Amino acid sequence: LVLSKMAASMLRRSALLARAASGLAATKRCLLSAAYLDSQKWDQRKKDPQNLAELAALMDMTYEKKLPVSSLTIARFIDNISSREEVEQAEYYIYKFRHSPNCWYLRDWTIHSWIRQCLKFDARDKALHTVKNQVQYGIFPDNFTFNLLMDTYIKEDNLTNALAVVIEVMLQEAFDEQCTQLLSLYVLLKYLHSKPELKLEDERNLGAALLLVGLKQNNTVGFSSQLLGLALLGKVELAKGIRAVYTKMPLIWIPGYLSRALNVMENTVEATNGKKLCKEAVDAMATILETAASETSESMVTDESQETKQDAAFDDNDDDNEKSKLADYLNKFKKLYAELESFGKIEAESLFTLTDKLVQENLPSSEAGEILNYEKRLEKWEEERAVLIQREKELREKARQEREARQAAKATI
């Protein structure tokens, strides 16, 4: 009887644990829908089975002869990957192809296939490595492909790697599609919501991404992201100069990022469509201005003895001009903040909470059009591949005929 009671108790406990586990699984965050992630259309492409060992030997021999490997050959190798080990082999040949005369002809469908194969065979690290080193590998994904990779890291709650993908989207200036915008905003603001310790380079990357994606959203989240992004870039400009802001970044080189942040506040005051600014973005701007003004006033006192320096660079003069405007910026900020408050345009809810709501409301409707465009792109890719295969056959036939002609000419001598 005692044993039966113990068994019953253990069963009840197991059931409770199972329900708890299923609840945790159910709450695991999935942003993109099953329809968006479905690979059925991709898997239904016409197959071209290949022996990877033979393909590898062919590419090695071609490179040894200083001849270019065709884009079809590298595409076939990637399409026929069947393990993590073969992913690593493919990475080597992608690198070789990038540094060959045919480097410009790595096909869009090959890049898409590469990312899909990395995700399929648990090689996300390879996908991210090649995306982060685009110049070395030639991997410039389209929006749909970026989204697949980004969503994978979001599901794992790996914000660091998800953010790395967003930064590459920003550097590639690929915030064209709504789904990419929403996923990127989600990652950026969830990352900042976790209160990470940021270096100046991190603030520059985050600021640029927030600014560029914020410009695509005509709402409170978009305006607040612009403000926060410009404030972070303004902080970098004050600390390291304008050159540190725009070098190797898709940003303008004209000084005045804090002034542009104030313009966002001014535009929000004048806006009539209900747009507001999140308090945390406004507070971040206030902190940056007040801290910079305080540090600048202290440095002016300590640096008075160094006024004999006459050979300052043009950028340095611009940087000094920005620092000299801090008092005016701070006064303008206080005026605009008071106006925002008086018009009820300070949003108390956190920026990440608003972003989460925006994603949930708009992502499903945005997916449908992108899925349709992706399916059309697949058809176009298949047409292009068919043309290349036909051209390859014609060239091989021409080479065969020329070879036979030469052999026949030798035989008659």
XYZ file of C-alpha atoms in Angstrom:
413
model
C 0.000 0.000 0.000
C 2.842 2.376 0.937
C 4.641 1.509 -2.285
C 1.510 2.117 -4.351
C 1.043 5.546 -2.724
C 4.673 6.398 -3.455
C 4.231 5.300 -7.065
C 1.089 7.412 -7.418
C 2.893 10.393 -5.935
C 5.806 9.957 -8.330
C 3.424 9.720 -11.285
C 1.651 12.917 -10.275
C 5.005 14.657 -9.847
C 6.151 13.417 -13.275
C 2.944 14.696 -14.848
C 3.413 18.108 -13.237
C 7.016 18.284 -14.429
C 5.953 17.268 -17.932
C 3.288 19.981 -18.025
C 5.798 22.526 -16.738
C 8.303 21.504 -19.393
C 5.676 21.716 -22.138
C 4.719 25.160 -20.833
C 8.313 26.313 -21.078
C 8.532 24.947 -24.594
C 5.339 26.734 -25.511
C 6.665 30.039 -24.241
C 9.891 29.752 -26.231
C 9.938 32.801 -28.478
C 9.305 32.242 -32.166
C 8.936 35.370 -34.264
C 8.787 34.130 -37.845
C 5.900 31.800 -38.652
C 6.150 28.156 -39.696
C 5.066 29.187 -43.204
C 7.984 31.629 -43.479
C 10.487 29.062 -42.226
C 9.088 26.182 -44.300
C 11.775 24.831 -46.638
C 9.426 22.718 -48.774
C 9.547 25.028 -51.799
C 13.319 25.173 -51.585
C 13.644 21.395 -51.209
C 11.413 20.820 -54.247
C 13.991 22.292 -56.607
C 15.309 20.065 -59.329
C 18.091 17.945 -57.846
C 21.572 17.632 -59.300
C 23.270 14.816 -57.319
C 27.046 15.047 -57.213
C 29.977 13.227 -55.658
C 31.608 15.849 -53.423
C 34.986 14.117 -53.486
C 35.008 14.293 -57.284
C 33.872 17.931 -57.248
C 36.571 18.815 -54.735
C 39.222 17.101 -56.866
C 37.944 18.915 -59.963
C 38.124 22.308 -58.230
C 41.585 21.602 -56.820
C 42.878 20.589 -60.263
C 41.279 23.649 -61.880
C 42.872 26.018 -59.365
C 46.260 24.292 -59.779
C 46.045 25.018 -63.503
C 45.312 28.691 -62.667
C 41.898 28.390 -64.290
C 38.581 29.717 -62.885
C 36.056 27.422 -61.254
C 32.530 27.998 -62.550
C 29.737 29.315 -60.336
C 27.776 26.138 -61.148
C 30.514 23.951 -59.685
C 30.611 25.739 -56.332
C 26.786 25.812 -56.314
C 26.637 22.037 -56.860
C 29.103 21.438 -54.066
C 27.043 23.481 -51.574
C 23.712 21.996 -52.709
C 24.995 18.468 -52.050
C 26.272 19.041 -48.516
C 25.058 16.278 -46.197
C 27.011 16.786 -42.945
C 28.733 19.316 -40.701
C 32.126 18.129 -41.982
C 31.107 18.904 -45.552
C 29.989 22.371 -44.462
C 33.542 22.998 -43.289
C 34.906 21.761 -46.625
C 32.499 24.034 -48.476
C 33.672 27.028 -46.444
C 37.184 26.479 -47.825
C 35.971 26.360 -51.432
C 33.774 29.432 -50.972
C 36.868 31.265 -49.769
C 38.882 29.986 -52.753
C 36.121 31.028 -55.155
C 36.009 34.524 -53.649
C 39.725 34.925 -54.371
C 39.471 33.662 -57.934
C 38.823 35.518 -61.230
C 35.168 34.393 -61.114
C 34.553 35.896 -57.669
C 31.838 38.257 -58.955
C 29.691 35.358 -60.133
C 28.776 33.720 -56.840
C 25.037 33.324 -57.379
C 22.364 34.609 -55.018
C 20.845 31.142 -54.785
C 24.256 29.738 -53.813
C 24.482 32.211 -50.927
C 20.948 31.259 -49.850
C 21.782 27.559 -50.124
C 24.935 28.054 -48.046
C 23.046 29.659 -45.161
C 20.298 27.019 -45.298
C 22.853 24.195 -45.249
C 24.645 25.765 -42.281
C 21.365 25.976 -40.361
C 20.365 22.449 -41.375
C 23.600 20.816 -40.230
C 24.075 22.746 -36.990
C 26.791 25.003 -38.376
C 25.326 28.396 -37.516
C 28.786 29.513 -36.454
C 30.021 29.010 -40.017
C 27.099 30.961 -41.441
C 27.739 33.870 -39.101
C 31.508 33.757 -39.682
C 31.135 34.031 -43.454
C 28.508 36.782 -43.148
C 30.713 38.791 -40.772
C 33.625 38.358 -43.179
C 31.742 39.167 -46.355
C 34.720 40.620 -48.180
C 36.706 37.408 -47.695
C 33.876 35.008 -48.587
C 31.559 37.003 -50.820
C 28.505 36.055 -48.739
C 26.051 38.953 -49.127
C 22.629 37.498 -48.215
C 19.292 38.932 -49.286
C 16.681 39.995 -46.723
C 14.905 36.639 -46.632
C 18.166 34.802 -45.950
C 19.212 37.312 -43.288
C 15.851 36.794 -41.595
C 16.279 33.011 -41.420
C 19.652 33.393 -39.718
C 18.475 36.147 -37.387
C 15.386 34.209 -36.326
C 17.506 31.172 -35.469
C 19.483 33.179 -32.923
C 16.340 34.849 -31.577
C 14.848 31.420 -30.848
C 18.013 30.443 -28.991
C 17.869 33.759 -27.112
C 21.427 34.321 -28.340
C 21.237 38.106 -28.490
C 24.954 38.571 -29.099
C 24.924 36.613 -32.352
C 21.505 37.945 -33.359
C 22.905 41.455 -32.934
C 25.948 40.525 -35.026
C 23.568 39.613 -37.870
C 21.720 42.939 -37.494
C 25.017 44.835 -37.654
C 25.833 43.082 -40.931
C 22.377 43.989 -42.277
C 23.145 47.586 -41.339
C 26.584 47.547 -42.992
C 25.031 46.048 -46.108
C 22.292 48.723 -45.948
C 19.681 45.992 -46.316
C 16.794 47.309 -44.193
C 14.512 47.217 -47.230
C 11.918 44.653 -46.168
C 9.444 45.073 -43.331
C 10.218 41.691 -41.739
C 13.932 42.527 -41.594
C 13.121 45.886 -40.026
C 10.892 44.362 -37.346
C 13.275 41.533 -36.483
C 16.201 43.968 -36.324
C 14.337 46.376 -34.040
C 13.363 43.476 -31.802
C 16.978 42.318 -31.501
C 18.453 45.804 -31.041
C 16.030 46.882 -28.328
C 15.939 43.569 -26.507
C 19.738 43.675 -26.418
C 19.725 47.198 -24.987
C 16.938 46.197 -22.580
C 19.376 43.675 -21.064
C 21.590 46.615 -19.944
C 24.898 45.423 -21.461
C 28.221 47.153 -20.878
C 29.001 48.968 -24.110
C 32.282 50.118 -25.585
C 32.365 53.099 -27.944
C 32.533 50.775 -30.958
C 29.426 48.954 -29.709
C 27.636 52.282 -29.282
C 28.595 53.308 -32.799
C 27.291 50.041 -34.300
C 24.100 50.108 -32.254
C 23.569 53.793 -32.979
C 23.961 53.346 -36.734
C 21.642 50.324 -36.815
C 18.987 52.061 -34.685
C 19.146 55.175 -36.849
C 18.944 53.416 -40.214
C 16.169 50.996 -39.272
C 14.340 53.718 -37.317
C 14.169 55.828 -40.466
C 12.074 53.056 -42.049
C 9.380 53.168 -39.348
C 7.012 56.143 -39.223
C 5.811 55.548 -35.662
C 6.799 55.982 -32.016
C 9.241 53.068 -32.147
C 10.856 54.460 -35.299
C 11.224 58.014 -33.981
C 12.496 56.797 -30.595
C 15.019 54.520 -32.313
C 16.245 57.421 -34.448
C 16.658 59.596 -31.360
C 18.523 56.920 -29.437
C 20.700 56.040 -32.427
C 21.664 59.660 -33.115
C 22.367 60.247 -29.418
C 24.754 57.273 -29.339
C 26.472 58.421 -32.532
C 26.719 61.938 -31.092
C 28.412 60.514 -28.024
C 30.989 58.752 -30.223
C 31.467 61.950 -32.249
C 32.257 63.943 -29.105
C 34.586 61.283 -27.718
C 36.518 60.276 -30.857
C 35.639 62.785 -33.570
C 33.450 62.646 -36.652
C 35.888 60.409 -38.516
C 35.344 57.657 -35.938
C 31.616 57.812 -36.669
C 31.541 57.483 -40.443
C 34.664 55.425 -41.239
C 33.574 52.113 -42.837
C 29.971 52.923 -41.980
C 26.978 53.840 -44.178
C 26.713 57.231 -42.468
C 27.211 60.816 -43.614
C 30.464 62.547 -42.681
C 28.953 65.934 -41.808
C 29.357 66.735 -38.083
C 26.364 67.316 -35.842
C 24.751 64.033 -34.817
C 23.488 65.494 -31.536
C 21.947 68.359 -33.496
C 20.146 65.802 -35.671
C 18.890 64.086 -32.531
C 17.388 67.385 -31.410
C 15.772 67.682 -34.837
C 14.013 64.360 -34.198
C 12.638 65.776 -30.964
C 11.524 68.913 -32.795
C 9.820 66.871 -35.526
C 7.996 64.859 -32.885
C 6.712 68.039 -31.245
C 5.341 69.157 -34.613
C 3.980 65.727 -35.625
C 0.211 65.386 -35.893
C -0.156 61.621 -36.363
C 0.167 60.575 -32.716
C 3.900 59.823 -32.738
C 5.664 60.084 -29.401
C 9.153 59.563 -28.002
C 9.859 56.898 -25.404
C 11.026 58.340 -22.108
C 14.051 56.059 -21.967
C 15.298 57.354 -25.347
C 14.817 60.957 -24.214
C 16.527 60.184 -20.899
C 19.470 58.628 -22.725
C 19.818 61.800 -24.785
C 19.706 63.891 -21.598
C 22.390 61.795 -19.930
C 24.701 62.036 -22.931
C 24.289 65.808 -23.203
C 24.701 66.496 -19.475
C 27.721 64.205 -19.109
C 29.409 65.637 -22.208
C 28.740 69.246 -21.132
C 30.195 68.551 -17.712
C 33.299 66.827 -19.097
C 33.835 69.555 -21.695
C 33.692 72.355 -19.129
C 36.255 70.523 -16.998
C 38.573 69.857 -19.935
C 38.407 73.516 -21.017
C 39.776 74.533 -17.638
C 42.624 72.007 -17.734
C 43.514 72.633 -21.382
C 43.822 76.437 -21.328
C 47.614 76.201 -21.242
C 47.686 74.242 -24.528
C 46.260 76.950 -26.806
C 49.541 77.285 -28.685
C 48.742 74.285 -30.913
C 48.186 75.740 -34.398
C 48.235 72.661 -36.647
C 44.965 71.020 -35.707
C 43.378 68.940 -38.419
C 40.128 69.950 -40.071
C 38.247 67.147 -38.306
C 39.597 68.295 -34.943
C 38.234 71.784 -35.578
C 34.838 70.308 -36.375
C 34.966 68.234 -33.183
C 35.836 71.312 -31.124
C 32.954 73.164 -32.751
C 30.559 70.418 -31.657
C 31.853 70.586 -28.090
C 31.457 74.340 -28.059
C 27.771 73.913 -28.972
C 26.950 71.602 -26.065
C 25.540 74.354 -23.867
C 23.196 75.430 -26.676
C 22.236 71.821 -27.347
C 21.416 71.301 -23.676
C 19.261 74.428 -23.529
C 17.412 73.420 -26.691
C 16.922 69.930 -25.317
C 15.328 71.254 -22.126
C 12.987 73.464 -24.162
C 11.946 70.609 -26.435
C 11.536 68.207 -23.521
C 9.156 70.669 -21.849
C 7.169 70.967 -25.097
C 6.986 67.202 -25.496
C 5.673 66.877 -21.968
C 3.125 69.657 -22.415
C 1.768 67.996 -25.577
C 1.684 64.552 -23.937
C 4.280 63.168 -26.335
C 6.510 61.388 -23.815
C 5.717 57.666 -23.878
C 6.218 56.045 -20.454
C 6.126 52.469 -21.723
C 9.540 50.963 -22.417
C 10.868 51.027 -25.958
C 11.328 47.266 -26.009
C 7.743 46.664 -24.862
C 6.450 48.912 -27.643
C 8.713 47.150 -30.137
C 7.478 43.749 -29.004
C 3.878 44.881 -29.574
C 4.782 46.353 -32.973
C 6.380 43.076 -34.042
C 3.417 40.983 -32.915
C 0.953 43.278 -34.690
C 2.793 43.763 -37.987
C 5.058 40.781 -38.585
C 2.319 38.280 -39.626
C 0.879 40.628 -42.264
C 4.381 41.483 -43.520
C 5.338 37.841 -44.000
C 2.752 37.047 -46.676
C 4.180 39.426 -49.265
C 7.772 38.412 -48.549
C 6.949 34.704 -48.846
C 5.333 35.386 -52.221
C 8.372 37.373 -53.378
C 10.652 34.586 -52.191
C 8.728 31.993 -54.211
C 8.978 34.214 -57.305
C 12.703 34.578 -56.658
C 13.045 30.796 -56.487
C 11.442 30.512 -59.937
C 13.795 33.148 -61.315
C 16.798 31.394 -59.782
C 15.764 28.099 -61.385
C 15.433 29.801 -64.772
C 18.891 31.337 -64.427
C 20.364 28.013 -63.349
C 18.780 26.247 -66.335
C 20.341 28.826 -68.681
C 23.764 28.301 -67.086
C 23.469 24.513 -67.322
C 22.522 24.769 -71.002
C 25.445 27.119 -71.649
C 27.760 24.697 -69.851
C 26.543 21.824 -72.083
C 27.097 23.895 -75.215
C 30.632 24.845 -74.167
C 31.473 21.232 -73.359
C 30.126 20.098 -76.709
C 32.122 22.797 -78.490
C 35.268 21.777 -76.585
C 34.647 18.116 -77.511
C 34.275 18.948 -81.189
C 37.438 21.060 -81.195
C 39.341 18.263 -79.444
C 38.156 15.706 -81.987
C 39.073 18.053 -84.832
C 42.594 18.407 -83.493
C 42.915 14.647 -83.104
C 41.675 14.109 -86.652
C 44.152 16.660 -87.978
C 47.005 14.895 -86.201
C 45.908 11.528 -87.607
C 46.126 12.798 -91.222
C 49.683 14.036 -90.834
